[in-house]
mmCIF file of C-alpha atoms in Angstrom:
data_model
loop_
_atom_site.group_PDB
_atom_site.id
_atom_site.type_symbol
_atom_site.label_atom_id
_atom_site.label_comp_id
_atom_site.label_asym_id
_atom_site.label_seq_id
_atom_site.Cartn_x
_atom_site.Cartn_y
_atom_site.Cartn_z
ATOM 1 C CA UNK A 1 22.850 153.563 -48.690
ATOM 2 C CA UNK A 2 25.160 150.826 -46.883
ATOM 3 C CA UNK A 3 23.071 147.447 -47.422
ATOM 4 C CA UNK A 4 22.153 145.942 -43.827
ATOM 5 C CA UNK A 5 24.148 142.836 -44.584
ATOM 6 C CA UNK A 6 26.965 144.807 -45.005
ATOM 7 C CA UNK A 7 26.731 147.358 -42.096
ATOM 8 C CA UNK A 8 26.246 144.710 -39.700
ATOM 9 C CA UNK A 9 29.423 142.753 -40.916
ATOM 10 C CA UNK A 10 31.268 146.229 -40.435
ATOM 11 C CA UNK A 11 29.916 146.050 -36.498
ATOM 12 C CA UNK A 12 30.948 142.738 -36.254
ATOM 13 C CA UNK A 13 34.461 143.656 -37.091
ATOM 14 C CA UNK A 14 34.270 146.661 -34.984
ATOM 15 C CA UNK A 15 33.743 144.642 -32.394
ATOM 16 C CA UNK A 16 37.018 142.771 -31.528
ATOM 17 C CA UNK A 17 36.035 141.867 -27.968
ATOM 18 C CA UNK A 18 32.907 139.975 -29.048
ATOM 19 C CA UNK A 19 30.633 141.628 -26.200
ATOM 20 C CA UNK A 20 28.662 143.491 -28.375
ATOM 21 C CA UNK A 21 30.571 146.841 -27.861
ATOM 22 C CA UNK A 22 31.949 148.840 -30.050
ATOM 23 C CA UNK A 23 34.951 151.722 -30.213
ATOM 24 C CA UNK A 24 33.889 154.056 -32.507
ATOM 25 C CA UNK A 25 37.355 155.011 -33.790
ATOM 26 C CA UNK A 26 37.220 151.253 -34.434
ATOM 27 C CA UNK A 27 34.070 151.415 -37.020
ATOM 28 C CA UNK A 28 35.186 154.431 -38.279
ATOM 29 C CA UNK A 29 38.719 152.942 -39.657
ATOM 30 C CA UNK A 30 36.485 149.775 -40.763
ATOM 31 C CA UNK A 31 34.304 151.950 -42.710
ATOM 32 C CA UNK A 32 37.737 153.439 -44.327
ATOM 33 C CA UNK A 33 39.381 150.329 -44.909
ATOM 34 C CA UNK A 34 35.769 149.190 -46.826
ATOM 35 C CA UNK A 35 36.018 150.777 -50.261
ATOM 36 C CA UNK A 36 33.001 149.669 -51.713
ATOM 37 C CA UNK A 37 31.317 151.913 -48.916
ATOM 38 C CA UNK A 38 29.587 154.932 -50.129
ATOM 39 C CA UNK A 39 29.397 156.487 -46.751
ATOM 40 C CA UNK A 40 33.066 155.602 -45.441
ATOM 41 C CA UNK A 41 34.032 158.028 -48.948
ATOM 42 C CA UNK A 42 31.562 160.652 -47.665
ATOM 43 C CA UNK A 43 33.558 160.588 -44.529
ATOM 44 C CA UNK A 44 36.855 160.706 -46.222
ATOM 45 C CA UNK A 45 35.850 163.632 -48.702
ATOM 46 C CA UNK A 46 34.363 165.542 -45.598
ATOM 47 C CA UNK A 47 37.484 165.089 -43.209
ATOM 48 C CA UNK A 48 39.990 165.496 -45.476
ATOM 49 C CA UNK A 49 42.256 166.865 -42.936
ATOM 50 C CA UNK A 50 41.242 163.790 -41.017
ATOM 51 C CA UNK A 51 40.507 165.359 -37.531
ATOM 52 C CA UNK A 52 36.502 164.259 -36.953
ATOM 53 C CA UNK A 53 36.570 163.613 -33.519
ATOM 54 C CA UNK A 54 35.853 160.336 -31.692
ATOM 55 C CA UNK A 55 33.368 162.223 -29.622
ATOM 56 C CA UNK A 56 31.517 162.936 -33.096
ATOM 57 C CA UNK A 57 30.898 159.143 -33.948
ATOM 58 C CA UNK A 58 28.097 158.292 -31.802
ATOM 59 C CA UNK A 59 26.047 160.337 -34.299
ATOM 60 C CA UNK A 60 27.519 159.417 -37.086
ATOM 61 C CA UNK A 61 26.595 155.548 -36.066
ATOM 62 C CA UNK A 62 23.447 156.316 -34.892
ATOM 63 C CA UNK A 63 22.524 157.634 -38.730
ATOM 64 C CA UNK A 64 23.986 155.028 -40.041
ATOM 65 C CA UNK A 65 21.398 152.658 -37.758
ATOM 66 C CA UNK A 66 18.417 154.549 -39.171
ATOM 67 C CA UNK A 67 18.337 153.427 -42.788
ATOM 68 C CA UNK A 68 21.791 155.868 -43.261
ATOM 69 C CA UNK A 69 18.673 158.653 -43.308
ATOM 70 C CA UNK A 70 20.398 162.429 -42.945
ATOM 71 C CA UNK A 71 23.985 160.774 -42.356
ATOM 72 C CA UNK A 72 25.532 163.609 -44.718
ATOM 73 C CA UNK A 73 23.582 166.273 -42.483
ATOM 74 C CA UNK A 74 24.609 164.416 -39.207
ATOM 75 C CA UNK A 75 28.278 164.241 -40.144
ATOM 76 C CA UNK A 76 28.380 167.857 -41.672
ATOM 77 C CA UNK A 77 26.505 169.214 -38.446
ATOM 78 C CA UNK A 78 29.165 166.934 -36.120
ATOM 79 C CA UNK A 79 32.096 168.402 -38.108
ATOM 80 C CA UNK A 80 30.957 171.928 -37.776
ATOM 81 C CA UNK A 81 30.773 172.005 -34.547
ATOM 82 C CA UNK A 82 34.357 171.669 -32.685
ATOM 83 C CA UNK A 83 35.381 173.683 -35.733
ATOM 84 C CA UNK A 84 33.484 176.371 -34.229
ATOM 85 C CA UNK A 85 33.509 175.739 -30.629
ATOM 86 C CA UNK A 86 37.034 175.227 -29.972
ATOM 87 C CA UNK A 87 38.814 178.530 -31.324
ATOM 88 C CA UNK A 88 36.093 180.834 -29.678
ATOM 89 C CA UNK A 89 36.412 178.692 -26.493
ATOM 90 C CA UNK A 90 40.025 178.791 -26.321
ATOM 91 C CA UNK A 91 39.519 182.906 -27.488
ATOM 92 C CA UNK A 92 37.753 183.473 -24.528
ATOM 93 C CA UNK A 93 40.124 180.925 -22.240
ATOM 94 C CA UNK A 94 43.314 182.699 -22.825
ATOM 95 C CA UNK A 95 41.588 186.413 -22.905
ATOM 96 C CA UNK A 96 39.689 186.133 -19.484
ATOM 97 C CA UNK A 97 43.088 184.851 -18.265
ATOM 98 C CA UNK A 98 44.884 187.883 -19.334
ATOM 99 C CA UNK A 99 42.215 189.998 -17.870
ATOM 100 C CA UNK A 100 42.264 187.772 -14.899
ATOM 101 C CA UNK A 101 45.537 188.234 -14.141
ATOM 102 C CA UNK A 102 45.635 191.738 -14.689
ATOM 103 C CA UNK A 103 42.958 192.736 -12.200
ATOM 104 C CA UNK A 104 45.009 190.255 -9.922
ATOM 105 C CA UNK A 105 47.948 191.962 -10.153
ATOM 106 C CA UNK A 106 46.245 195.014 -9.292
ATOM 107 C CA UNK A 107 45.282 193.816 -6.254
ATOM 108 C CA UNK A 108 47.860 191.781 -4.756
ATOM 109 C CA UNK A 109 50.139 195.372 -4.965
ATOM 110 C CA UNK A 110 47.712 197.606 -3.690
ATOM 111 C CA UNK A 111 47.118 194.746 -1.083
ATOM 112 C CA UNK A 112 43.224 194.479 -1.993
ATOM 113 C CA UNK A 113 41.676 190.766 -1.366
ATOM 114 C CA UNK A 114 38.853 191.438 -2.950
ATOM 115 C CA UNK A 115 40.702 192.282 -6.422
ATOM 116 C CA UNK A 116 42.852 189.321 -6.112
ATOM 117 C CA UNK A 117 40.463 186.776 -4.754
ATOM 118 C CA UNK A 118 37.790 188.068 -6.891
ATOM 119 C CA UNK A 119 39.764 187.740 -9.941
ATOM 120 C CA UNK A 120 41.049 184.290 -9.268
ATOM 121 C CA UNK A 121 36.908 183.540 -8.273
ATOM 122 C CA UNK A 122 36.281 184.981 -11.036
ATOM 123 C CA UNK A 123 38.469 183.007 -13.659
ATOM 124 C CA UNK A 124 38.431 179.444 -11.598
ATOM 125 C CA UNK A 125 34.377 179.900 -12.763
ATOM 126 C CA UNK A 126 35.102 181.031 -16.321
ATOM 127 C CA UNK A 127 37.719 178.755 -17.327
ATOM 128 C CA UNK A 128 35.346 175.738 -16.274
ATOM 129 C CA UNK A 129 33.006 177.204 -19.046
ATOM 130 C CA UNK A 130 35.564 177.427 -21.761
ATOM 131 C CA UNK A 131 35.655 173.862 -21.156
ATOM 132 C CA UNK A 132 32.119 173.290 -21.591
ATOM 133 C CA UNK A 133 31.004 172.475 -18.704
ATOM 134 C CA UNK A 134 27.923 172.895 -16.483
ATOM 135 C CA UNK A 135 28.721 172.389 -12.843
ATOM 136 C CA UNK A 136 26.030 171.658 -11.016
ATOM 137 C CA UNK A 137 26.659 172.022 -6.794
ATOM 138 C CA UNK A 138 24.545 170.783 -4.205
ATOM 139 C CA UNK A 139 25.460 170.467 -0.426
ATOM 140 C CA UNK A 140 24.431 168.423 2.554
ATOM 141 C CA UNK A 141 22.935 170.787 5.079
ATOM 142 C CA UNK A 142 25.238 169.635 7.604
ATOM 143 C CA UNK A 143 28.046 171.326 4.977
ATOM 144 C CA UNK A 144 29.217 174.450 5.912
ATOM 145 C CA UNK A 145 29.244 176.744 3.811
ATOM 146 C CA UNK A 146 32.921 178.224 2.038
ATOM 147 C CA UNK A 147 32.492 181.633 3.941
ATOM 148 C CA UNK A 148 33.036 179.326 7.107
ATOM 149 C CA UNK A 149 36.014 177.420 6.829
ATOM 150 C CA UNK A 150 39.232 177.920 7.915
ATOM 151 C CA UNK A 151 42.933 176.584 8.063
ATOM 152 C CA UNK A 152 41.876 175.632 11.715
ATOM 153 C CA UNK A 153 38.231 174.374 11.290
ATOM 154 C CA UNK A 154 38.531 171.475 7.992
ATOM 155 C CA UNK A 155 40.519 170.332 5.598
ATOM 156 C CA UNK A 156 38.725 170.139 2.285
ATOM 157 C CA UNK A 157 39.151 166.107 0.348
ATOM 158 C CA UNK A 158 37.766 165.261 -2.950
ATOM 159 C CA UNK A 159 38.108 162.471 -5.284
ATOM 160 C CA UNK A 160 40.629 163.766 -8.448
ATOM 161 C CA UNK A 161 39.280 163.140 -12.084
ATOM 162 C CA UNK A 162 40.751 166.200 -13.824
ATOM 163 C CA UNK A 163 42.096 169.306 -13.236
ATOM 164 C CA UNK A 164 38.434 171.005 -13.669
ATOM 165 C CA UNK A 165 37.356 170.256 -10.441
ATOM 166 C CA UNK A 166 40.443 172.034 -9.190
ATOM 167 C CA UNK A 167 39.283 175.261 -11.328
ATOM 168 C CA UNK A 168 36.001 175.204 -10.149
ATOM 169 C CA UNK A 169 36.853 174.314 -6.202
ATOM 170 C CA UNK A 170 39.133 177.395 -6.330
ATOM 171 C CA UNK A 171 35.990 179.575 -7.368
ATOM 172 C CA UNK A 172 33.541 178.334 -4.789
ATOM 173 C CA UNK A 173 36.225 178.134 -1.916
ATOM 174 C CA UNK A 174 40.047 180.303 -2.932
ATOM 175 C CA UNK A 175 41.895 177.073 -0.802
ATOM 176 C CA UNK A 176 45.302 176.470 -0.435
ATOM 177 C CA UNK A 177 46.708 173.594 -2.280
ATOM 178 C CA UNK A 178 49.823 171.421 -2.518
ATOM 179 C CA UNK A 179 51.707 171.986 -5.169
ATOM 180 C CA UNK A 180 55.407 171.134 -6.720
ATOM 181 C CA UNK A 181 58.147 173.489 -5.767
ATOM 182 C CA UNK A 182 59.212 175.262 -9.319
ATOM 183 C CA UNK A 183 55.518 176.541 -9.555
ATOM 184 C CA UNK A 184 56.694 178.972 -6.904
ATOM 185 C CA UNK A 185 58.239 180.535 -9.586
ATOM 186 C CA UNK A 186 56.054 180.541 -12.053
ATOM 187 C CA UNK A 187 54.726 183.772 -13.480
ATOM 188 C CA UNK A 188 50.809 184.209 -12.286
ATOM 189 C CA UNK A 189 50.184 180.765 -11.385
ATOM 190 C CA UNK A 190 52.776 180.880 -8.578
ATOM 191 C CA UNK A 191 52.213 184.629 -7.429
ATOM 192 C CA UNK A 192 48.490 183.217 -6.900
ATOM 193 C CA UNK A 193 49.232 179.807 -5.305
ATOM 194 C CA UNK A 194 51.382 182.258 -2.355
ATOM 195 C CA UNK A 195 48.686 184.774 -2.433
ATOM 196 C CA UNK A 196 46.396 181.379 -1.416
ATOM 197 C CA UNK A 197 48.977 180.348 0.843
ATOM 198 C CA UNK A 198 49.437 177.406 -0.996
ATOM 199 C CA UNK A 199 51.917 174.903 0.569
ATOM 200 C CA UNK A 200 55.112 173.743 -2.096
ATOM 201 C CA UNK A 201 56.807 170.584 -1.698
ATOM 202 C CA UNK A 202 60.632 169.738 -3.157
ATOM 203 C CA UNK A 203 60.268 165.970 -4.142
ATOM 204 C CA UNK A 204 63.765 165.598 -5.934
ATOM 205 C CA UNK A 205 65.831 163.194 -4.927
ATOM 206 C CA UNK A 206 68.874 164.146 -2.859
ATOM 207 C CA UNK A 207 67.378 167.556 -1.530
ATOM 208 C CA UNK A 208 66.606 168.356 2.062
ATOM 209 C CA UNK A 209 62.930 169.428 2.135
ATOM 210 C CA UNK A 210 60.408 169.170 5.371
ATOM 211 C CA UNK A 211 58.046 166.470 5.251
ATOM 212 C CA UNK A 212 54.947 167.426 3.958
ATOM 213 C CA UNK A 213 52.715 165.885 6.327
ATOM 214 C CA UNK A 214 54.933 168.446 8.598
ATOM 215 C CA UNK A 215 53.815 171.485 6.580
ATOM 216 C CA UNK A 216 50.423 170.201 6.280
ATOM 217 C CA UNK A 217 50.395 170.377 10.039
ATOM 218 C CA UNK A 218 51.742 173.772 10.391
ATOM 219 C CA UNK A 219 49.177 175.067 7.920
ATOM 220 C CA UNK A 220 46.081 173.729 10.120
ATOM 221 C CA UNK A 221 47.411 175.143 13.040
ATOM 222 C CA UNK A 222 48.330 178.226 12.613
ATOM 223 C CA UNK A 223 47.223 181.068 14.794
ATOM 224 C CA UNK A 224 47.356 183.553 10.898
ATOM 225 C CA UNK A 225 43.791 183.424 8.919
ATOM 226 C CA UNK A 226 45.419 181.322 6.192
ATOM 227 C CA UNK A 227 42.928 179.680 3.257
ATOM 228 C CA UNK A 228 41.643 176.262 4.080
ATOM 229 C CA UNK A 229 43.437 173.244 2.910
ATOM 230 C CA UNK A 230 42.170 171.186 -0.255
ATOM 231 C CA UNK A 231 43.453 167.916 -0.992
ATOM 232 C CA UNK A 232 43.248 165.239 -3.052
ATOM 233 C CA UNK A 233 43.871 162.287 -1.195
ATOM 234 C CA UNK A 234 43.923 159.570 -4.085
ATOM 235 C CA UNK A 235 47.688 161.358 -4.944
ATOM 236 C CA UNK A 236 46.824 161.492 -8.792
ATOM 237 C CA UNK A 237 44.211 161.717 -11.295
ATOM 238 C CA UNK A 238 41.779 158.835 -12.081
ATOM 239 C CA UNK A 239 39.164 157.746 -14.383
ATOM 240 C CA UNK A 240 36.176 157.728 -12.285
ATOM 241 C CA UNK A 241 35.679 154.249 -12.170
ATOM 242 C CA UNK A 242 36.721 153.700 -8.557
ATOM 243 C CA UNK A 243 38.320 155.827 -5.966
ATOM 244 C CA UNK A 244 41.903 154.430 -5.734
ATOM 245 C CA UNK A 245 43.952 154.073 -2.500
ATOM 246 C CA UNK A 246 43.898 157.385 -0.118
ATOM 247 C CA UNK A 247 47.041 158.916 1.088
ATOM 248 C CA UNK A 248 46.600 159.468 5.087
ATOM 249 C CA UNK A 249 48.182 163.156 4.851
ATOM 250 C CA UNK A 250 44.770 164.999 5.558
ATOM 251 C CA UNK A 251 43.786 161.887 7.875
ATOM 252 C CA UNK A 252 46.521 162.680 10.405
ATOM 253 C CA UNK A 253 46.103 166.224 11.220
ATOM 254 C CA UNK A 254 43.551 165.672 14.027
ATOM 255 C CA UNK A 255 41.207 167.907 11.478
ATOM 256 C CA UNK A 256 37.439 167.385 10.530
ATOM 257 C CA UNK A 257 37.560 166.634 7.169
ATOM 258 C CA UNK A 258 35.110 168.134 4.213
ATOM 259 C CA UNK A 259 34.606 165.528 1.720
ATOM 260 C CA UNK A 260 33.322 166.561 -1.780
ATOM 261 C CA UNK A 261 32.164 164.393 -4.398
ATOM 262 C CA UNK A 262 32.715 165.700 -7.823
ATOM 263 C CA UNK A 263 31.453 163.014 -10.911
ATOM 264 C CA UNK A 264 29.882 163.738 -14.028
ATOM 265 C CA UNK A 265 26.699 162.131 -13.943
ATOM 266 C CA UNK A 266 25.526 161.579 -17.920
ATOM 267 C CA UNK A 267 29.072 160.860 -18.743
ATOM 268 C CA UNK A 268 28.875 156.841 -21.155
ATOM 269 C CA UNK A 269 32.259 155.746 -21.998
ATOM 270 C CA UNK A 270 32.760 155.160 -25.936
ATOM 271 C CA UNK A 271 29.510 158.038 -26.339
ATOM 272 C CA UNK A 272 31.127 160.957 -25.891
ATOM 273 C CA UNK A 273 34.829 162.413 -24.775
ATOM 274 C CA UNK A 274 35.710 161.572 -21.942
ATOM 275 C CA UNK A 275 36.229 164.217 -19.115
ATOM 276 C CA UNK A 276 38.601 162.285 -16.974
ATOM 277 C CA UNK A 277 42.241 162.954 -17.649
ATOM 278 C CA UNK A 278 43.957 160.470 -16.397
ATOM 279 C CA UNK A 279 46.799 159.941 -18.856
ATOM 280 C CA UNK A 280 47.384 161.234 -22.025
ATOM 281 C CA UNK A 281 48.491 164.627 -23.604
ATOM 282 C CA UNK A 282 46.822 167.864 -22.151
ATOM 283 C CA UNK A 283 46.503 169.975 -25.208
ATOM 284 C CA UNK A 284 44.251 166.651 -26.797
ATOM 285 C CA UNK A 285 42.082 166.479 -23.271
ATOM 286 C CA UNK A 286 41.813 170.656 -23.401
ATOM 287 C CA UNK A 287 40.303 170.648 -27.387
ATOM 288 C CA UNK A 288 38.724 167.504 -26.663
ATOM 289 C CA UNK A 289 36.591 168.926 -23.606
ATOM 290 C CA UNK A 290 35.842 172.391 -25.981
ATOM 291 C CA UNK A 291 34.855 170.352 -28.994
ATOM 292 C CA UNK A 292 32.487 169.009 -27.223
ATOM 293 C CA UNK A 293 29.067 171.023 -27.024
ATOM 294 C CA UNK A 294 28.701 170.862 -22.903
ATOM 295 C CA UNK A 295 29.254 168.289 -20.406
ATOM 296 C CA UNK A 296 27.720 167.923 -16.587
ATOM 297 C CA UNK A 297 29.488 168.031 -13.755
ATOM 298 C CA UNK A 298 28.175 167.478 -10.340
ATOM 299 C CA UNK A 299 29.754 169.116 -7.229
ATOM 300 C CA UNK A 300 28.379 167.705 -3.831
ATOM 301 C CA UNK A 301 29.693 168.825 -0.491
ATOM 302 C CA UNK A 302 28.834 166.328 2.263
ATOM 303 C CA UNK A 303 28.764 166.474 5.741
ATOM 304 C CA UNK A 304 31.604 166.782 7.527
ATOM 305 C CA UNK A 305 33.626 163.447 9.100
ATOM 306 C CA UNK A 306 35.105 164.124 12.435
ATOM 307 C CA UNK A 307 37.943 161.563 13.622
ATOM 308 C CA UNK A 308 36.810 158.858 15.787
ATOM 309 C CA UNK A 309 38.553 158.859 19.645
ATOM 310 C CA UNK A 310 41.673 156.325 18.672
ATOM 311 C CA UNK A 311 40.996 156.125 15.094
ATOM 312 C CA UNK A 312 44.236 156.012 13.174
ATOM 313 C CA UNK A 313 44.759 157.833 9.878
ATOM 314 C CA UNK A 314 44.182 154.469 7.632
ATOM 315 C CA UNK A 315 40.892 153.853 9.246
ATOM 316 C CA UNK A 316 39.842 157.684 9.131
ATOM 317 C CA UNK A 317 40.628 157.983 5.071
ATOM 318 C CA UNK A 318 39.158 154.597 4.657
ATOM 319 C CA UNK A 319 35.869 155.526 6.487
ATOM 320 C CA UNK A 320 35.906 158.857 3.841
ATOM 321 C CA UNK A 321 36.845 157.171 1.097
ATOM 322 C CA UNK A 322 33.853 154.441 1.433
ATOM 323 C CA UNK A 323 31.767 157.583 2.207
ATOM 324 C CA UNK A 324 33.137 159.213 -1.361
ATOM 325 C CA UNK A 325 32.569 156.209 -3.287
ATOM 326 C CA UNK A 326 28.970 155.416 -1.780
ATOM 327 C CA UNK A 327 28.029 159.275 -2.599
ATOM 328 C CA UNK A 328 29.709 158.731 -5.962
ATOM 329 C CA UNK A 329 28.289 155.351 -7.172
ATOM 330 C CA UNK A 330 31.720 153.714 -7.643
ATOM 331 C CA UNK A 331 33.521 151.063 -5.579
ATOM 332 C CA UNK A 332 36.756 151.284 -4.180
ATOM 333 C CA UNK A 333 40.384 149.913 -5.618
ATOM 334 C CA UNK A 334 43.542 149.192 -3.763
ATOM 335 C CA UNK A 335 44.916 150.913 -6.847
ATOM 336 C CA UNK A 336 47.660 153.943 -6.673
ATOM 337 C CA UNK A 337 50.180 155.608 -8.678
ATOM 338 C CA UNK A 338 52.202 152.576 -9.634
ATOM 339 C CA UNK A 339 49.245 151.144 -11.269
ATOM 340 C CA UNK A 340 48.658 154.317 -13.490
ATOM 341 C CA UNK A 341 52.433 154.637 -14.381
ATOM 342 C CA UNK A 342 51.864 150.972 -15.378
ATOM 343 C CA UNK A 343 49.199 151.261 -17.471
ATOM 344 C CA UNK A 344 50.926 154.283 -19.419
ATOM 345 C CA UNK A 345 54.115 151.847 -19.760
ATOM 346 C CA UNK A 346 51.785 149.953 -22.041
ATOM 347 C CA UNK A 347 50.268 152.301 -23.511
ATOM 348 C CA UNK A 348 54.001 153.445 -24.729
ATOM 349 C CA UNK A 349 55.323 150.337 -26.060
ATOM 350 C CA UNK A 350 52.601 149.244 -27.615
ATOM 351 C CA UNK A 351 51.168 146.340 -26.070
ATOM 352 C CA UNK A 352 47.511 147.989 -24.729
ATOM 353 C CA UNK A 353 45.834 150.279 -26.926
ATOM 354 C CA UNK A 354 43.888 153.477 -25.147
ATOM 355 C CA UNK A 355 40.748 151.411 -25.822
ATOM 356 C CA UNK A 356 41.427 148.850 -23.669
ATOM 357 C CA UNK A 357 42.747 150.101 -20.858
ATOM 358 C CA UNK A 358 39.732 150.857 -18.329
ATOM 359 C CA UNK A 359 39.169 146.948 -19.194
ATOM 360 C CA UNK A 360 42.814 145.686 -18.525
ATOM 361 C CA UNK A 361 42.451 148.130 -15.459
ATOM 362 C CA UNK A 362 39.225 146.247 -14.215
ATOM 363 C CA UNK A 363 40.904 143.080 -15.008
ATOM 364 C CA UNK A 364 44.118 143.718 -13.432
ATOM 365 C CA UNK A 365 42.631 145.116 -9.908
ATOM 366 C CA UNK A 366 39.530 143.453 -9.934
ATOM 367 C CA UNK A 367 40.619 141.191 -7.182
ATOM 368 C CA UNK A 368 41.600 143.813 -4.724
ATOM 369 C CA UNK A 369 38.107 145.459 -5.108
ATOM 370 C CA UNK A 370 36.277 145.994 -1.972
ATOM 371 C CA UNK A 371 32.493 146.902 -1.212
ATOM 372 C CA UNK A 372 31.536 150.664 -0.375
#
C-alpha cells in the first residue's frame, strides 16, 4: 500500500496546472518515474507491452483513493478489457462491411433500392456499434420524420464531432453528402456515395470545378427524387465544446433547414476516451472508441427553421447555430478551420501537448465567445 503522504505528493505533481486537475497519463508516468512505489511496479509488470489505455486510469486512480483496496483486481479487470473488446469489435466491423457491401452490390446491378439502401441502413447502424456506442434519438414533434424529406423539402445541418454521427445519420436518413472528388473512385465507398447521389467537389488548386454552393443548388432543386442533403455547416470536425463558425452553403439555398443536435451526454474529459475526433490519428480514435466498454450518444432532430422574408444567409446559419448550441448546452466560437490547423501546428512541433489543448483553445478564443 502507497502511504497517503506519498500518494498525495504524486497528485500534486500530477497536477502541473495547480487547479486541482489531473491528466491521468500524467499520474500514471509519475507513478513510473517513483520507484519506491509498489503499485507503479504492479503497473509496469502488468503492462509490459505498455499499452494500458488512458481511458483505463480513472479506475486505476479511483483504487488507488480507496486505501489502494482491489487495485491489482481493478487494473487486471481494466487491462482485460480492450484486450478483448477491440479484436472482436473490429472482427465484426470489417465482416459486416464485407457482407454489407456484398448485398449492396447485389442490388445496385439488379437495380433494387431496397438491397442497396438496406444494406448501407443496415451497416451505417452496425458500424456505430462496433464502436461502442449507444445512440439514443429523440425528435421534436414538429420534426418530420426521414420517410418525408426530400432534395426539395430540407436540407439536413448538424453540428460535426466525429465521423459516427455521419454513420449513424446515413442509417436513420440514406442522405446525400459532400464529399472530395477522388472518393468518386473509390471502391464501395464511392459506388455508394453516387448511389446516394452524393455531390463531389474538386478543391485543388488550379482546376476548373463549379462552385459548390452551385451544385448545392442544383441538388435542392431538382425536379429527379434525389436523397436529401446533409451538411455539416461548421466545415470540419470539433471537440464539442462550442459550435465553431457556420459556413452559409445550406443557408443560401432558400431551403428549410433540419437541424440535428448530436452530443454525447455522460461524456467528462480526462474520465474516459474521448469520442470527439478532432485531430489526431484515426486508427488511435477507432481502437480507442472499441476499447472502451460503451459510450452514449444522443441524436435530437429539432424543428425545422424556415428563412425569415430578407434574412441573409449569415443571419439564417447564425439563428441555427444559436438554436444548435442552446439544444446542445455549449456556446458558440468565432472559431474555424484555421484555428484547428493551428492548434495541430503545435501539437507537431512541440510546443502544446494534447493535454492542453481544449485549454489553450478556450484561452485563445475565449474573447470572441458569444452567448447562445
Amino acid at each position: 500500500n502507497i502511504p497517503d503522504d506519498e500518494l498525495m505528493e504524486m497528485i500534486e505533481e500530477a497536477d502541473r496546472s495547480g487547479d486541482g486537475s489531473i491528466s491521468f497519463d500524467e499520474f500514471y508516468r509519475v507513478m513510473r518515474r517513483n520507484t519506491t512505489c509498489s503499485t507503479a511496479n504492479l503497473l509496469d509488470d502488468f503492462d509490459s507491452d505498455e499499452d494500458l489505455l488512458c481511458s483505463d486510469l480513472p479506475d486505476v486512480m479511483q483504487g488507488l483513493l480507496n486505501s489502494n483496496a482491489g487495485v491489482v483486481e481493478t487494473v487486471a479487470n481494466q487491462g482485460r478489457r480492450p484486450r478483448v473488446l477491440v479484436p472482436i469489435r473490429l472482427f465484426l466491423f470489417a465482416t459486416s462491411m464485407l457482407v454489407a457491401g456484398l448485398v449492396f452490390y447485389i442490388g445496385h446491378f439488379t437495380h433494387s433500392d431496397v438491397l442497396a439502401f438496406g444494406a448501407m441502413r443496415f451497416w451505417g447502424k452496425f458500424a456505430v456499434f462496433c464502436l461502442g456506442v449507444i445512440p439514443e434519438l429523440s425528435a421534436d414533434p414538429a420534426a418530420p420524420k426521414p420517410e418525408e424529406l426530400t432534395n426539395r423539402s430540407h436540407v439536413i445541418v448538424a453540428d460535426h464531432i466525429s465521423f459516427v454521427e455521419v454513420l449513424y445519420l446515413l442509417s436513420v436518413y440514406l442522405p446525400a453528402f459532400v464529399g472530395k472528388f477522388p472518393l468518386k473512385k473509390a471502391p464501395l465507398i464511392g459506388d455508394c456515395m453516387r448511389y446516394l447521389d452524393c455531390i463531389f467537389v474538386n478543391r485543388l488548386v488550379g482546376k476548373k470545378s463549379t462552385p459548390t454552393t452551385e451544385l448545392l443548388k442544383a441538388h435542392v432543386v431538382s425536379p429527379e427524387d434525389l436523397r436529401p442533403l446533409l451538411l455539416f455547416p461548421e466545415g470540419t470536425t470539433s471537440n464539442g465544446t462550442a459550435l465553431i463558425t457556420f459556413h452559409t452553403g445550406a443557408f443560401c439555398l432558400g431551403k428549410t433547414v433540419l437541424p440535428v443536435a448530436v452530443w454525447y451526454p455522460d461524456f467528462v474529459r480526462g474520465r474516459m476516451f474521448d469520442p470527439h475526433w478532432s485531430y489526431g490519428s484515426i486508427i488511435t480514435f477507432v481502437i480507442g472508441m472499441m476499447a472502451q466498454p460503451y459510450t452514449k450518444m444522443h441524436v435530437h432532430v429539432m424543428a425545422p427553421v424556415t428563412p425569415k422574408q430578407g434574412e441573409n444567409p449569415q443571419d439564417f446559419s447564425e439563428r441555427v447555430r444559436s438554436l444548435l448550441g442552446k439544444e446542445i448546452g455549449i456556446p458558440l466560437i468565432d472559431g474555424d478551420y484555421k484555428d484547428k490547423v493551428r492548434l495541430k501546428r503545435l501539437v507537431a512541433a512541440g510546443l502544446l501537448t494534447s493535454n492542453d489543448v481544449y485549454d489553450y483553445a478556450r484561452e485563445s478564443l475565449g474573447s470572441k465567445k458569444k452567448i447562445n
